[in-house]
Coordinates of N, CA and C in Angstrom, one line a residue:
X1 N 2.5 11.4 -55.6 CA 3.1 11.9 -54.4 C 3.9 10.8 -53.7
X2 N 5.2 11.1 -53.6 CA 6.1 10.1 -52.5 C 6.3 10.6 -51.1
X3 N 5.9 9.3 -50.4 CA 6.0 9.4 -48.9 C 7.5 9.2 -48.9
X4 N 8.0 10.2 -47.4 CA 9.0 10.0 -47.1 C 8.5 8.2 -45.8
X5 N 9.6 7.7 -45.6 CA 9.8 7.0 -45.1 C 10.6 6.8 -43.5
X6 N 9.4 7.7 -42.5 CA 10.7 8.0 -41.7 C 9.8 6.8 -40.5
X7 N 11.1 6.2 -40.3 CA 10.7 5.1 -39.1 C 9.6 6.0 -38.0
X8 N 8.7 4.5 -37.4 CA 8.1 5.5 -36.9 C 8.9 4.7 -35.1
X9 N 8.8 5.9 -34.2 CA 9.8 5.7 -32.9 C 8.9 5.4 -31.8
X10 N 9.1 4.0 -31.4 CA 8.6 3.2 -30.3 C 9.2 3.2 -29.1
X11 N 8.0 3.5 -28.2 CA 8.4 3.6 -26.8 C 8.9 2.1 -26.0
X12 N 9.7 2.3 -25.8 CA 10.0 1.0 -24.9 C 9.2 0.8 -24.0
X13 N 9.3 -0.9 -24.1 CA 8.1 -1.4 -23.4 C 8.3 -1.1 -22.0
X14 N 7.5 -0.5 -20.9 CA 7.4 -0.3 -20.0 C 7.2 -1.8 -19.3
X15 N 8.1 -2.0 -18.1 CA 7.2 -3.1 -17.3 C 6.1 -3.0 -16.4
X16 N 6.1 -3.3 -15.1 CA 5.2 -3.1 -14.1 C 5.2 -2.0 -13.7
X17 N 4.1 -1.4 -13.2 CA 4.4 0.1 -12.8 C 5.1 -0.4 -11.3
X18 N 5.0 -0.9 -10.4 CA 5.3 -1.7 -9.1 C 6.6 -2.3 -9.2
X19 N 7.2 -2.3 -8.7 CA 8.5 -3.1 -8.6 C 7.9 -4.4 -7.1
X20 N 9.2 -5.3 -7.5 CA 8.4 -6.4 -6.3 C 8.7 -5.6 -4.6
X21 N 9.6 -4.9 -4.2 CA 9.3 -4.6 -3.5 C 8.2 -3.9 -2.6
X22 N 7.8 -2.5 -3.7 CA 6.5 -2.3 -3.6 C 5.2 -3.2 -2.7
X23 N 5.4 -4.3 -3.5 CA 4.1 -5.0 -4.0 C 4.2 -6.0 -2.3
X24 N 5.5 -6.2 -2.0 CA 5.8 -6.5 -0.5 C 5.2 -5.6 0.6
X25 N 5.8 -4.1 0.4 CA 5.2 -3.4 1.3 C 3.8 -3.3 1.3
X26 N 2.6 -3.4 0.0 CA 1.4 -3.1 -0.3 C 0.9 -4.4 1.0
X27 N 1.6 -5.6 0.7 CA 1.2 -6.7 1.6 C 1.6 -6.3 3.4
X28 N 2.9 -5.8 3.5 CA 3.2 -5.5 4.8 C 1.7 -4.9 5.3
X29 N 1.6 -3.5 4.9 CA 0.6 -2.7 4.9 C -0.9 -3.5 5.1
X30 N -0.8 -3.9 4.1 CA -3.2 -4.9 5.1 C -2.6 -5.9 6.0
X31 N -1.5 -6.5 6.2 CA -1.4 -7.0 7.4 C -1.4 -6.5 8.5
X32 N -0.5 -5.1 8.6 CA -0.7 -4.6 9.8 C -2.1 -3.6 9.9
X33 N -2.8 -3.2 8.8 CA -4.0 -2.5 9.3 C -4.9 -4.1 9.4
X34 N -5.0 -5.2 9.1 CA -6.1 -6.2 9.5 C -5.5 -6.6 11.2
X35 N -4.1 -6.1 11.5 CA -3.9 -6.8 12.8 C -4.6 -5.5 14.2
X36 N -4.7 -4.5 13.1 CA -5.3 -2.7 14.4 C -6.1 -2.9 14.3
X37 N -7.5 -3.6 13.2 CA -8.6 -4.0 13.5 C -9.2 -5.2 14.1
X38 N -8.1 -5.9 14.2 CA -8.3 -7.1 15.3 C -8.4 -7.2 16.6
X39 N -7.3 -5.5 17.2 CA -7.1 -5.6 17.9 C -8.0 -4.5 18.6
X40 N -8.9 -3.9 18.1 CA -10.1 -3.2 18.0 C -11.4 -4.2 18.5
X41 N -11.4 -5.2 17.8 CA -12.4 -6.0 18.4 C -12.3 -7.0 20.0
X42 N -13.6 -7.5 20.7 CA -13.9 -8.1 21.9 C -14.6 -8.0 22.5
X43 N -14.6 -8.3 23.9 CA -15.7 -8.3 24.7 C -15.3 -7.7 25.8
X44 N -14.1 -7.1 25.6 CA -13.6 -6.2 27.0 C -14.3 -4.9 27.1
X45 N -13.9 -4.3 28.0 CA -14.2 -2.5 27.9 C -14.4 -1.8 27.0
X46 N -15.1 -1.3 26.1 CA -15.1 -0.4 25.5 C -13.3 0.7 25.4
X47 N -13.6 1.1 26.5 CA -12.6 2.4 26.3 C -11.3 2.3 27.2
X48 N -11.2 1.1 26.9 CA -9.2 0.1 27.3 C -8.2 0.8 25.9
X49 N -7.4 0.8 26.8 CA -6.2 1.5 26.1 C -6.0 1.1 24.6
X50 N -5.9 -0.4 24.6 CA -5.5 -0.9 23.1 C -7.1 -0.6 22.5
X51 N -8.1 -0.4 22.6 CA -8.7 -0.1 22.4 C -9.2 1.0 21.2
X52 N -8.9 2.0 22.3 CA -9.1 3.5 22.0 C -7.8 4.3 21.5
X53 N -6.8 3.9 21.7 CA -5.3 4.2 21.3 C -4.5 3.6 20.4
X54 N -4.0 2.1 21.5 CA -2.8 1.7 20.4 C -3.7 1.0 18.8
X55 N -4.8 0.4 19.1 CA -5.5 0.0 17.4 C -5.6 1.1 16.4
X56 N -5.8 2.3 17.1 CA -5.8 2.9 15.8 C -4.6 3.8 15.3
X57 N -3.8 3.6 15.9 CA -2.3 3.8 16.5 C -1.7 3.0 15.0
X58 N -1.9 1.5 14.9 CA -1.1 1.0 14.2 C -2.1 0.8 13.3
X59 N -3.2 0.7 13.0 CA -4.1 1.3 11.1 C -3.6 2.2 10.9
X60 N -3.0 3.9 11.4 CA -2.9 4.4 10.6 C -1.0 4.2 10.4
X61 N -0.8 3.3 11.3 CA 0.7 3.3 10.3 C 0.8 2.2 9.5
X62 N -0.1 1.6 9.4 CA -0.4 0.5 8.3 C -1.1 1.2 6.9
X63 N -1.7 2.1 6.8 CA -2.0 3.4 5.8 C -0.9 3.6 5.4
X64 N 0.3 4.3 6.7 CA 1.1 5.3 5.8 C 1.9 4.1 5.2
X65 N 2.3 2.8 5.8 CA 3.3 2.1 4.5 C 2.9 1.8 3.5
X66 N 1.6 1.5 3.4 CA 0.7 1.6 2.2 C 0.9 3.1 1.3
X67 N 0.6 4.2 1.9 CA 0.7 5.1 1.0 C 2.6 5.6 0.5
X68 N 3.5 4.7 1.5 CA 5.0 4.5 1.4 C 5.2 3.7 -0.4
X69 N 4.4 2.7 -0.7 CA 4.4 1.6 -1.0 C 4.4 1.9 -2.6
X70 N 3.0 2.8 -2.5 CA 2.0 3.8 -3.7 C 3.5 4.6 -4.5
X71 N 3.9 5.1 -3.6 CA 5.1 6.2 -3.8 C 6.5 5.8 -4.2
X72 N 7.1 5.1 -3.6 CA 8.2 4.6 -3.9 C 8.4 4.3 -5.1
X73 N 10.0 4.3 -5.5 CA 9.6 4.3 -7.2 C 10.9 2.9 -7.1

C-alpha cells in the first residue's frame, strides 16, 4: 500500500494572547483598585463620604478597565 504524501498544514504560530497594551491596562487596573482600597482604610469615621462612596466608586472602575483590558483585542 502507498501512502499519498499530502503535506501536513501548520497553524501559525500564534504569539501572546495579550498584546502590550493590554498588559498596561491589566496594570492601570490593580493600581487603581489598590488606590479605592486605600482609600477605604483609617481611623476617621466610619461613614465619611470617601468612605462609603467615592472608594468604592473607583474599585469598581478599576474592575471595569480590568475587564476593558480582558477584552480588547
Amino acid at each position: 500500500m502507498a501512502q499519498k504524501n499530502t503535506p501536513i498544514k501548520e497553524s501559525p504560530q500564534e504569539g501572546f494572547v495579550f498584546g502590550k497594551n493590554n498588559y498596561r491596562l491589566m496594570l492601570l487596573s490593580i493600581i487603581v483598585v489598590l488606590f479605592g482600597f486605600m482609600l477605604m482604610i483609617g481611623d476617621t469615621d466610619i461613614y465619611e463620604f470617601r468612605k462609603i462612596v467615592l472608594a468604592p466608586i473607583i474599585v469598581l472602575a478599576g474592575f471595569a478597565i480590568g475587564f476593558i483590558a480582558i477584552l480588547k483585542k
